[in-house]
Amino acid sequence: MRAYLPAYHAEVPGSLRAALETMAREPGVWTPLAGGTDIMVLLAAGRLPPGKYLSIRGLPELSGIREEQGAVVLGALTTYREVRRSAMLGRRYPMLCLAAAASGAAAIQNRGTLGGNIVNGSPAADTPPALLCYDAELELISMATVRRVPYDGFHTGYKTMDLRPGELVRSVRLPARAEGAGALHYYRKVGTRSAQAISKVVFAALGSMEGGRVRACRIALGSVAPTVLRCRRTEGVVTGLPLDPARRREAAAVLRTEIAPIDDIRSTRAYRERVARNLLDDFLARLAATGGPGD
Amino acid sequence: MGPTCVGQGVPRKEGEAKVAGRAAYVDDLRLPGMLHGVTVRSTAARGRILAVGFGDGIPWDELVVVTARDVPGVNHVTLLDTDQPCLADGVVNHWDEPVVLLAHADRHLLEEARRRVHVEVEPLPAVLTIEDSLECRTVVWGKDNVFADYRVERGDPDGARRAAVHVVVGVYRTGAQEQLYIETQGVIAVPEPEGGISVHGSMQCPYYVQKALGPILGLPPERVRVVQTVTGGGFGGKEEYPSMIAAHAALLARKARRPVKLVYDREEDIQATTKRHPSRTWHRTAVDAEGRLLAMEVDFVIDGGAYKTLSPVVLSRGLIHSTGPYRCENVRLRGRAVATSAPPHGAFRGFGAPQSIFAVERHLDRVARDLGLDPVELRRRNFLHRGDRTAVGQEVREEPDMEGLMEKALEESDYRARRVACRRARERPGETVRRGVGLAAFYHGSGFTGSGEVHLASVASLECGPEGRVEVQASSTEIGQGTSTILAQITAGALGVDYRLVEVAPPDTDRVPDSGPTVASRTCMVVGRLVERCAGQALEVLRAEGLLPGGGHDDAQFVEACRVWCARHGPLRTHARYEPPPGIRWDPERFQGDAYGAYSWAVYVARVAVDTLTWETRVEDLVAVQEVGRAVHPLLAAGQVEGGVAQGVGFALYEKVVWRGGRVANARMTDYVMPTSEDAPPIRVHFVERPYAHGPSGAKGLGELPMDGPAPAIIAAVEDATGAALDSVPLLPEDLMVAMEGVIESR
Ligand SMILES: Cc1cc2nc3c(=O)[nH]c(=O)nc-3n(C[C@H](O)[C@H](O)[C@H](O)COP(=O)(O)OP(=O)(O)OC[C@H]3O[C@@H](n4cnc5c(N)ncnc54)[C@H](O)[C@@H]3O)c2cc1C
């Protein structure tokens, strides 16, 4: 434990309202603490900024998974374990369950939350690419406002995001899906090992075919740019078109211009770029093989 | 006499306390008035210390501060040499070298204080690689950066090479590896009356610590008491380093006149303490048309880091193992340990052998490939047999039967059929996963190298009390590998009594004799033999006194005999000192002779799957066949193999120390990627038992052996799967990608 503990102050509010009030009184001063699986690592290493922390763990208003007019709403405090164990999510949003199962290991899955994974803002986080493919929206709440924003665009740069002082993520909303039952959900976490691993590349893609052409396609990656990334230009290369090898090569070439991987202690720029392209190609090859209705 | 417990899976002596959470590790101990200590370290790879500044906002007068000036005796940690300072004085020679020590009762304040000490260093050029060191443009140690340079020559390698059909050259590399014992380094030092000191801590070698501390504190050995606390793993990492941290705690405790606890966190432990020596090995091998080895030339270089520490001995073990379990009449070996600006590299399971065995096994695969021979067949034609001589001229006295071990390993792994099936599968279009199989054949010498055991002259003793309770006394430490259990088994077996009557004394230099360090696969074979002799003597004494019948006895008779003896004479004590097996001779000048009393032999087979989209390798199966004499405790023995294999998987595919300017950049378990249980293959362990005449109950050494084989077997399998030429570890997916470019097109 390298932190100087007396420099930290933590409080446990009794309700969401109390939490929001505390944050509103001193905007930007209080940092929420959910499962703590990102924050406690920094604390132990002596790298957590001293200051005031507000434990939101256990607040019922931020917990639970429910269906709402076809959409699914996950409280920000939903843990990986809860995601993994939801048969409904497994059916409708399987990539989210794969991401949860690939995150950390049992202990982390019991504590770590979806909201924490998002707001921690790591470009290597494992659930965001799945959330991006499912067109997730975030519900943000403060004493004064409640707003709903598309998740795509929430992250504005490395560890920066569209979250105002005094605001909490209340929930993550997954809209009803339009691609139909034959869609291909393709999720690959390429980590440094099989568990307890930080991703070197995360690749999520969702696609469907119709009449030999790509009807819809969404592609998102992690660990290849300062933020997790939805790759709309790459999607554009294939959407509405048949997937012949030339098209797949073109898609890979565009993907290359859309991502900006770096060398770091975990991997290399070249590796991340090659793996991203290989996985894209594998996804497109499998997607082509599904054929789809009317083929 | 009941059935012997040797060869049985008896409960571990210390198992229950560990499982129940009663075992007290050093960080669990709290003494009255105890302070905590921390270490302030250098922030450059090499340079002159210009100033040490103490920043604002800390009540410095409340802290105990120790620098090199406070060392009462000599300021070096005695090992093979005296070059390594206990606290840097004037210059620093590596990142994270200890410069200032602080102690205070409040560990949080202490961390804050540590951040406010500023060691100002004027940088000097550093040496970061083996190549830089050998080039000698910058000299960081002695005249030429060389800690040790050994040469071995037998026969006429030049003549043999000129007459050969094929000559194959290759260069192989291995990286640094962190031991990653579960419990980090830690000690508590307690000032004793009249300037004495006692140290309680996590360690492998209490007498090493005692030897190092005396000169630093200016104390005779009997005033330095060293006690091993329950230790959570060592793997060699707690062979030499505990002397350093113990000295630091002792200096603080002396100045504070209070007990001081010094425990590293993981980051500090990875950054500052020893790792496996990185290596580079050059091979040139001459073979005839049938693939028989005519001449082997080896140039083996290891990176010792900034100070000599144990590098020369690591070098000699590595060099002696560098030609593998093969017969070759003409050899020329050169081994060098060189200095760099890295923190000193040190002991780690295998001690140089995993490095040189990786090289020779990969090289033999290359020879086989060049000759168009099957790797199995090439090995079969060259294995050592009884009567042959090793590279250093040691005669092989017992038939190792490497063919038998290899055949067993091939059978258990279904090697031949798998090899064919893997090749067929690779030819199928559209496959993104490729599989391959590979093997490694190797041996590992038990005990200290050369005349090491004779110089150590280890002693163990035994004490039988009035209730028939027997205590084994040795400085050999239980570090999770099972020392207490097997020493008790061997003793109970030799005494012909129940295992439960025997206990092993906790290692404490005030109570137990110096049975040598707990290293070098020597505890079972060497110390176990001493303990067995102690037990034999005790029986003789009791029989001579007429208290036990000659033919055999039961526990009740033994207990009664002890009672009577103790009533007449007090506790029955026996002791034994090391004696080499007959005919063992080593010539250190010529580097020739009997390098080890005995060898353990093994063949491992690995099967891997390589994902060609991501270049990730998964070890799917590992068969480990070995002959280690007799397995005293088969379950613990299998555990040693499984653990060694898992560490070998890490060495081969995962564990890469990322160096930035001489500093470890990935000093956390997040980024220093040791394999998890999910990444370890099923490990199928087989012991072929052939009792060794001079080992206790027939046992030889085992601890290090399983570290040697996995890396070469796994990389051979990856080579089989991919066709890429692979000659270094760790082989991360990033490295495999580069090696495979041009070999296959990614889809
Ligand atoms: C051993 C280990 C393994 C891990 N493995 C993985 C992995 O495989 N993949 C992966 O992606 N991550 C991994 N992580 C990181 C971490 O577990 C996840 O990011 C997790 O989802 C964080 O959730 P938390 O609730 O614990 O966050 P916390 O640590 O409590 O908070 C993280 C950040 O989010 C903010 N925050 C949390 N909740 C809210 C909210 N509702 N509104 C606003 N701000 C909020 C906090 O203020 C903080 O800045 C691992 C961590 C550890 C220690």
PDB file of N, CA, C and O in Angstrom, chain B residues 241-271:
ATOM      1  N   TYR B 241      19.184 -12.826  -2.232  1.00  0.00           N
ATOM      2  CA  TYR B 241      18.666 -11.489  -1.930  1.00  0.00           C
ATOM      3  C   TYR B 241      18.312 -11.272  -0.458  1.00  0.00           C
ATOM      4  O   TYR B 241      18.487 -10.152   0.059  1.00  0.00           O
ATOM      5  N   PRO B 242      17.822 -12.271   0.267  1.00  0.00           N
ATOM      6  CA  PRO B 242      17.493 -12.020   1.678  1.00  0.00           C
ATOM      7  C   PRO B 242      18.663 -11.464   2.494  1.00  0.00           C
ATOM      8  O   PRO B 242      18.457 -10.750   3.480  1.00  0.00           O
ATOM      9  N   SER B 243      19.895 -11.744   2.092  1.00  0.00           N
ATOM     10  CA  SER B 243      21.030 -11.174   2.820  1.00  0.00           C
ATOM     11  C   SER B 243      20.997  -9.652   2.726  1.00  0.00           C
ATOM     12  O   SER B 243      21.328  -8.944   3.678  1.00  0.00           O
ATOM     13  N   MET B 244      20.600  -9.146   1.577  1.00  0.00           N
ATOM     14  CA  MET B 244      20.532  -7.698   1.358  1.00  0.00           C
ATOM     15  C   MET B 244      19.431  -7.074   2.213  1.00  0.00           C
ATOM     16  O   MET B 244      19.675  -6.142   2.990  1.00  0.00           O
ATOM     17  N   ILE B 245      18.239  -7.585   2.096  1.00  0.00           N
ATOM     18  CA  ILE B 245      17.118  -6.973   2.811  1.00  0.00           C
ATOM     19  C   ILE B 245      17.285  -7.168   4.324  1.00  0.00           C
ATOM     20  O   ILE B 245      16.949  -6.285   5.120  1.00  0.00           O
ATOM     21  N   ALA B 246      17.883  -8.289   4.730  1.00  0.00           N
ATOM     22  CA  ALA B 246      18.128  -8.520   6.158  1.00  0.00           C
ATOM     23  C   ALA B 246      19.132  -7.506   6.677  1.00  0.00           C
ATOM     24  O   ALA B 246      18.982  -6.969   7.785  1.00  0.00           O
ATOM     25  N   ALA B 247      20.154  -7.217   5.886  1.00  0.00           N
ATOM     26  CA  ALA B 247      21.150  -6.233   6.306  1.00  0.00           C
ATOM     27  C   ALA B 247      20.490  -4.864   6.462  1.00  0.00           C
ATOM     28  O   ALA B 247      20.760  -4.134   7.423  1.00  0.00           O
ATOM     29  N   HIS B 248      19.605  -4.526   5.533  1.00  0.00           N
ATOM     30  CA  HIS B 248      18.925  -3.226   5.625  1.00  0.00           C
ATOM     31  C   HIS B 248      18.069  -3.132   6.884  1.00  0.00           C
ATOM     32  O   HIS B 248      18.131  -2.138   7.618  1.00  0.00           O
ATOM     33  N   ALA B 249      17.295  -4.167   7.145  1.00  0.00           N
ATOM     34  CA  ALA B 249      16.447  -4.141   8.339  1.00  0.00           C
ATOM     35  C   ALA B 249      17.315  -4.077   9.596  1.00  0.00           C
ATOM     36  O   ALA B 249      17.000  -3.365  10.558  1.00  0.00           O
ATOM     37  N   ALA B 250      18.425  -4.806   9.573  1.00  0.00           N
ATOM     38  CA  ALA B 250      19.307  -4.830  10.748  1.00  0.00           C
ATOM     39  C   ALA B 250      19.921  -3.456  10.994  1.00  0.00           C
ATOM     40  O   ALA B 250      20.024  -3.007  12.146  1.00  0.00           O
ATOM     41  N   LEU B 251      20.318  -2.773   9.915  1.00  0.00           N
ATOM     42  CA  LEU B 251      20.909  -1.435  10.087  1.00  0.00           C
ATOM     43  C   LEU B 251      19.883  -0.475  10.684  1.00  0.00           C
ATOM     44  O   LEU B 251      20.202   0.319  11.583  1.00  0.00           O
ATOM     45  N   LEU B 252      18.654  -0.551  10.192  1.00  0.00           N
ATOM     46  CA  LEU B 252      17.602   0.315  10.740  1.00  0.00           C
ATOM     47  C   LEU B 252      17.323  -0.037  12.200  1.00  0.00           C
ATOM     48  O   LEU B 252      17.199   0.846  13.054  1.00  0.00           O
ATOM     49  N   ALA B 253      17.239  -1.331  12.490  1.00  0.00           N
ATOM     50  CA  ALA B 253      16.902  -1.758  13.853  1.00  0.00           C
ATOM     51  C   ALA B 253      17.980  -1.340  14.842  1.00  0.00           C
ATOM     52  O   ALA B 253      17.697  -0.925  15.965  1.00  0.00           O
ATOM     53  N   ARG B 254      19.223  -1.446  14.404  1.00  0.00           N
ATOM     54  CA  ARG B 254      20.318  -1.047  15.286  1.00  0.00           C
ATOM     55  C   ARG B 254      20.268   0.429  15.595  1.00  0.00           C
ATOM     56  O   ARG B 254      20.444   0.849  16.734  1.00  0.00           O
ATOM     57  N   LYS B 255      20.006   1.215  14.549  1.00  0.00           N
ATOM     58  CA  LYS B 255      19.984   2.658  14.772  1.00  0.00           C
ATOM     59  C   LYS B 255      18.756   3.047  15.585  1.00  0.00           C
ATOM     60  O   LYS B 255      18.821   3.914  16.450  1.00  0.00           O
ATOM     61  N   ALA B 256      17.629   2.386  15.305  1.00  0.00           N
ATOM     62  CA  ALA B 256      16.382   2.725  16.005  1.00  0.00           C
ATOM     63  C   ALA B 256      16.337   2.134  17.411  1.00  0.00           C
ATOM     64  O   ALA B 256      15.545   2.574  18.243  1.00  0.00           O
ATOM     65  N   ARG B 257      17.149   1.117  17.651  1.00  0.00           N
ATOM     66  CA  ARG B 257      17.074   0.313  18.884  1.00  0.00           C
ATOM     67  C   ARG B 257      15.684  -0.277  19.083  1.00  0.00           C
ATOM     68  O   ARG B 257      15.186  -0.391  20.206  1.00  0.00           O
ATOM     69  N   ARG B 258      15.060  -0.586  17.987  1.00  0.00           N
ATOM     70  CA  ARG B 258      13.740  -1.196  18.034  1.00  0.00           C
ATOM     71  C   ARG B 258      13.637  -2.224  16.898  1.00  0.00           C
ATOM     72  O   ARG B 258      14.367  -2.138  15.919  1.00  0.00           O
ATOM     73  N   PRO B 259      12.703  -3.145  17.015  1.00  0.00           N
ATOM     74  CA  PRO B 259      12.510  -4.065  15.881  1.00  0.00           C
ATOM     75  C   PRO B 259      12.047  -3.297  14.643  1.00  0.00           C
ATOM     76  O   PRO B 259      11.270  -2.346  14.766  1.00  0.00           O
ATOM     77  N   VAL B 260      12.520  -3.694  13.499  1.00  0.00           N
ATOM     78  CA  VAL B 260      12.093  -3.051  12.251  1.00  0.00           C
ATOM     79  C   VAL B 260      11.676  -4.128  11.241  1.00  0.00           C
ATOM     80  O   VAL B 260      12.394  -5.099  11.015  1.00  0.00           O
ATOM     81  N   LYS B 261      10.497  -3.920  10.686  1.00  0.00           N
ATOM     82  CA  LYS B 261      10.003  -4.831   9.650  1.00  0.00           C
ATOM     83  C   LYS B 261      10.176  -4.181   8.284  1.00  0.00           C
ATOM     84  O   LYS B 261       9.807  -3.032   8.082  1.00  0.00           O
ATOM     85  N   LEU B 262      10.744  -4.942   7.374  1.00  0.00           N
ATOM     86  CA  LEU B 262      10.948  -4.443   6.008  1.00  0.00           C
ATOM     87  C   LEU B 262      10.357  -5.484   5.057  1.00  0.00           C
ATOM     88  O   LEU B 262      10.855  -6.612   4.979  1.00  0.00           O
ATOM     89  N   VAL B 263       9.262  -5.123   4.405  1.00  0.00           N
ATOM     90  CA  VAL B 263       8.595  -6.054   3.479  1.00  0.00           C
ATOM     91  C   VAL B 263       8.383  -5.320   2.155  1.00  0.00           C
ATOM     92  O   VAL B 263       7.864  -4.204   2.140  1.00  0.00           O
ATOM     93  N   TYR B 264       8.778  -5.923   1.059  1.00  0.00           N
ATOM     94  CA  TYR B 264       8.594  -5.280  -0.249  1.00  0.00           C
ATOM     95  C   TYR B 264       7.188  -5.531  -0.767  1.00  0.00           C
ATOM     96  O   TYR B 264       6.626  -6.593  -0.537  1.00  0.00           O
ATOM     97  N   ASP B 265       6.659  -4.558  -1.487  1.00  0.00           N
ATOM     98  CA  ASP B 265       5.448  -4.871  -2.235  1.00  0.00           C
ATOM     99  C   ASP B 265       5.870  -5.465  -3.582  1.00  0.00           C
ATOM    100  O   ASP B 265       7.057  -5.547  -3.902  1.00  0.00           O
ATOM    101  N   ARG B 266       4.891  -5.927  -4.357  1.00  0.00           N
ATOM    102  CA  ARG B 266       5.232  -6.673  -5.567  1.00  0.00           C
ATOM    103  C   ARG B 266       6.051  -5.840  -6.542  1.00  0.00           C
ATOM    104  O   ARG B 266       6.994  -6.319  -7.166  1.00  0.00           O
ATOM    105  N   GLU B 267       5.678  -4.566  -6.651  1.00  0.00           N
ATOM    106  CA  GLU B 267       6.356  -3.724  -7.631  1.00  0.00           C
ATOM    107  C   GLU B 267       7.842  -3.576  -7.281  1.00  0.00           C
ATOM    108  O   GLU B 267       8.716  -3.713  -8.132  1.00  0.00           O
ATOM    109  N   GLU B 268       8.087  -3.303  -6.010  1.00  0.00           N
ATOM    110  CA  GLU B 268       9.476  -3.148  -5.575  1.00  0.00           C
ATOM    111  C   GLU B 268      10.219  -4.474  -5.715  1.00  0.00           C
ATOM    112  O   GLU B 268      11.378  -4.516  -6.126  1.00  0.00           O
ATOM    113  N   ASP B 269       9.542  -5.547  -5.393  1.00  0.00           N
ATOM    114  CA  ASP B 269      10.172  -6.862  -5.471  1.00  0.00           C
ATOM    115  C   ASP B 269      10.591  -7.176  -6.906  1.00  0.00           C
ATOM    116  O   ASP B 269      11.700  -7.637  -7.160  1.00  0.00           O
ATOM    117  N   ILE B 270       9.702  -6.888  -7.850  1.00  0.00           N
ATOM    118  CA  ILE B 270      10.042  -7.182  -9.249  1.00  0.00           C
ATOM    119  C   ILE B 270      11.138  -6.233  -9.735  1.00  0.00           C
ATOM    120  O   ILE B 270      12.049  -6.631 -10.459  1.00  0.00           O
ATOM    121  N   GLN B 271      11.046  -4.983  -9.296  1.00  0.00           N
ATOM    122  CA  GLN B 271      11.987  -4.002  -9.815  1.00  0.00           C
ATOM    123  C   GLN B 271      13.408  -4.187  -9.267  1.00  0.00           C
ATOM    124  O   GLN B 271      14.370  -4.021  -9.996  1.00  0.00           O
TER     125      GLN B 271
END
